[in-house]
């Protein structure tokens, strides 16, 4: 009986590919790991600066919980999530350009060609900013190879 209960619990946990998304440890109130450290992904495109999301306004997409600063932003996201989610699963864009998966700091961001990119720290952000197009091109190529690989294997 105990084994049956344990297997039911495991079956209810969302299955994510090995480190495909940069998620925080633990689970949100929505039952999924938190994406973008709780920042509102729509705010990068609509506000002057990124905003922290409210835990009472959460949408789960591809196994990750995204928080929003307003219900309007949550509705915008639901209509077109791929427009707002950060590229490379929220990992540092410059890191991906060199074949690594580093944490993406939601306070260090760039919107380039209508896509959101996060970076690890201000030094990395400065290097990324010197050649955004080149870094994005390299990262897009590398992402195909590393997307399904665990962070520890890179």
Short mmCIF file of C-alpha atoms in Angstrom, two decimals:
data_model
loop_
_atom_site.label_atom_id
_atom_site.label_comp_id
_atom_site.label_asym_id
_atom_site.label_seq_id
_atom_site.Cartn_x
_atom_site.Cartn_y
_atom_site.Cartn_z
CA UNK A 1 0.00 0.00 0.00
CA UNK A 2 2.84 2.38 0.88
CA UNK A 3 4.56 1.65 -2.43
CA UNK A 4 1.38 2.45 -4.34
CA UNK A 5 1.05 5.81 -2.55
CA UNK A 6 4.70 6.65 -3.24
CA UNK A 7 4.37 5.82 -6.93
CA UNK A 8 1.26 8.00 -7.17
CA UNK A 9 3.20 10.90 -5.65
CA UNK A 10 6.08 10.46 -8.10
CA UNK A 11 3.64 10.33 -11.01
CA UNK A 12 2.17 13.70 -10.00
CA UNK A 13 5.51 15.55 -10.03
CA UNK A 14 6.17 17.34 -13.36
CA UNK A 15 8.89 15.67 -15.43
CA UNK A 16 11.46 18.08 -16.85
CA UNK A 17 14.33 17.26 -19.16
CA UNK A 18 17.77 17.40 -17.57
CA UNK A 19 18.34 21.04 -16.70
CA UNK A 20 16.55 22.34 -19.79
CA UNK A 21 15.10 25.23 -17.80
CA UNK A 22 16.92 27.33 -15.22
CA UNK A 23 14.63 26.85 -12.22
CA UNK A 24 14.88 27.66 -8.53
CA UNK A 25 15.09 24.87 -5.98
CA UNK A 26 11.81 23.74 -4.50
CA UNK A 27 8.31 24.20 -5.80
CA UNK A 28 6.01 27.21 -6.06
CA UNK A 29 2.50 27.31 -4.64
CA UNK A 30 1.38 26.33 -8.15
CA UNK A 31 3.16 23.00 -7.69
CA UNK A 32 5.93 23.65 -10.21
CA UNK A 33 9.50 24.96 -9.89
CA UNK A 34 9.82 28.74 -10.13
CA UNK A 35 11.21 30.29 -13.33
CA UNK A 36 13.14 33.58 -13.68
CA UNK A 37 13.57 33.79 -9.89
CA UNK A 38 9.98 35.01 -9.64
CA UNK A 39 10.25 37.93 -12.06
CA UNK A 40 7.38 38.75 -14.42
CA UNK A 41 8.53 37.82 -17.97
CA UNK A 42 6.04 40.19 -19.63
CA UNK A 43 7.38 43.18 -17.67
CA UNK A 44 10.64 43.06 -19.66
CA UNK A 45 8.64 44.00 -22.75
CA UNK A 46 6.06 46.39 -21.30
CA UNK A 47 7.69 48.21 -18.37
CA UNK A 48 10.79 50.36 -17.95
CA UNK A 49 12.36 47.66 -15.76
CA UNK A 50 11.60 44.05 -14.84
CA UNK A 51 9.11 43.59 -12.01
CA UNK A 52 8.86 40.86 -9.42
CA UNK A 53 5.78 38.76 -9.90
CA UNK A 54 3.08 38.15 -7.32
CA UNK A 55 2.83 34.57 -6.07
CA UNK A 56 -0.95 34.78 -6.32
CA UNK A 57 -0.72 35.43 -10.09
CA UNK A 58 1.08 32.39 -11.46
CA UNK A 59 0.92 30.50 -14.75
CA UNK A 60 2.56 27.10 -15.23
CA UNK A 61 4.09 26.66 -18.69
CA UNK A 62 6.24 23.70 -19.79
CA UNK A 63 6.53 22.54 -16.17
CA UNK A 64 7.75 25.89 -14.80
CA UNK A 65 5.85 28.43 -12.72
CA UNK A 66 5.96 32.02 -13.98
CA UNK A 67 4.79 34.83 -11.70
CA UNK A 68 3.23 38.07 -12.91
CA UNK A 69 2.87 41.56 -11.49
CA UNK A 70 -0.66 41.86 -12.89
CA UNK A 71 -3.48 39.69 -14.20
CA UNK A 72 -3.16 41.55 -17.50
CA UNK A 73 0.43 40.33 -17.86
CA UNK A 74 -0.62 36.77 -17.01
CA UNK A 75 -3.27 36.89 -19.73
CA UNK A 76 -0.77 38.28 -22.25
CA UNK A 77 1.60 35.43 -21.39
CA UNK A 78 -1.10 32.76 -21.71
CA UNK A 79 -1.90 33.98 -25.23
CA UNK A 80 1.70 33.71 -26.43
CA UNK A 81 4.16 32.27 -23.88
CA UNK A 82 6.97 31.78 -26.40
CA UNK A 83 7.00 35.55 -26.94
CA UNK A 84 7.90 36.19 -23.29
CA UNK A 85 9.91 33.29 -21.88
CA UNK A 86 13.65 33.95 -21.71
CA UNK A 87 15.79 32.33 -24.35
CA UNK A 88 17.90 29.28 -23.53
CA UNK A 89 15.62 28.24 -20.70
CA UNK A 90 16.57 31.32 -18.69
CA UNK A 91 20.24 30.41 -18.53
CA UNK A 92 22.92 33.05 -19.05
CA UNK A 93 22.95 33.84 -22.78
CA UNK A 94 26.68 34.54 -22.84
CA UNK A 95 27.31 31.27 -20.98
CA UNK A 96 25.35 29.35 -23.60
CA UNK A 97 27.39 31.12 -26.31
CA UNK A 98 30.50 29.44 -24.82
CA UNK A 99 28.78 26.08 -24.28
CA UNK A 100 27.88 26.43 -20.58
CA UNK A 101 24.71 26.75 -18.52
CA UNK A 102 25.16 29.49 -15.93
CA UNK A 103 22.39 31.03 -13.85
CA UNK A 104 20.58 33.86 -15.58
CA UNK A 105 20.14 36.85 -13.26
CA UNK A 106 16.76 38.43 -14.05
CA UNK A 107 18.16 41.87 -13.19
CA UNK A 108 20.78 41.58 -15.98
CA UNK A 109 18.82 41.37 -19.17
CA UNK A 110 18.64 42.38 -22.80
CA UNK A 111 15.73 42.35 -25.20
CA UNK A 112 17.21 41.80 -28.65
CA UNK A 113 15.11 41.19 -31.76
CA UNK A 114 12.06 40.89 -29.51
CA UNK A 115 13.57 38.07 -27.43
CA UNK A 116 14.59 38.12 -23.77
CA UNK A 117 18.14 37.20 -22.78
CA UNK A 118 19.47 36.96 -19.21
CA UNK A 119 23.10 36.99 -18.08
CA UNK A 120 25.06 35.82 -15.03
CA UNK A 121 26.56 39.06 -13.71
CA UNK A 122 27.35 42.62 -14.78
CA UNK A 123 30.79 41.72 -16.17
CA UNK A 124 29.27 39.00 -18.36
CA UNK A 125 26.42 41.35 -19.32
CA UNK A 126 28.99 43.90 -20.51
CA UNK A 127 30.79 41.27 -22.61
CA UNK A 128 27.45 40.12 -24.06
CA UNK A 129 26.50 43.72 -24.88
CA UNK A 130 29.66 44.27 -26.95
CA UNK A 131 28.42 41.84 -29.62
CA UNK A 132 24.84 40.79 -28.91
CA UNK A 133 24.24 39.50 -32.45
CA UNK A 134 27.41 37.39 -32.42
CA UNK A 135 26.78 36.01 -28.93
CA UNK A 136 23.17 35.15 -29.80
CA UNK A 137 24.25 33.42 -33.01
CA UNK A 138 26.82 31.30 -31.11
CA UNK A 139 24.35 30.59 -28.31
CA UNK A 140 21.64 29.47 -30.75
CA UNK A 141 24.11 27.03 -32.32
CA UNK A 142 25.33 25.74 -28.94
CA UNK A 143 21.83 25.44 -27.47
CA UNK A 144 21.01 22.69 -29.96
CA UNK A 145 23.93 20.67 -28.53
CA UNK A 146 23.59 21.45 -24.80
CA UNK A 147 19.86 21.96 -24.29
CA UNK A 148 19.22 18.43 -23.00
CA UNK A 149 22.52 18.10 -21.11
CA UNK A 150 22.76 18.50 -17.36
CA UNK A 151 24.54 21.54 -15.97
CA UNK A 152 27.10 19.29 -14.26
CA UNK A 153 28.06 17.58 -17.54
CA UNK A 154 29.16 20.83 -19.21
#
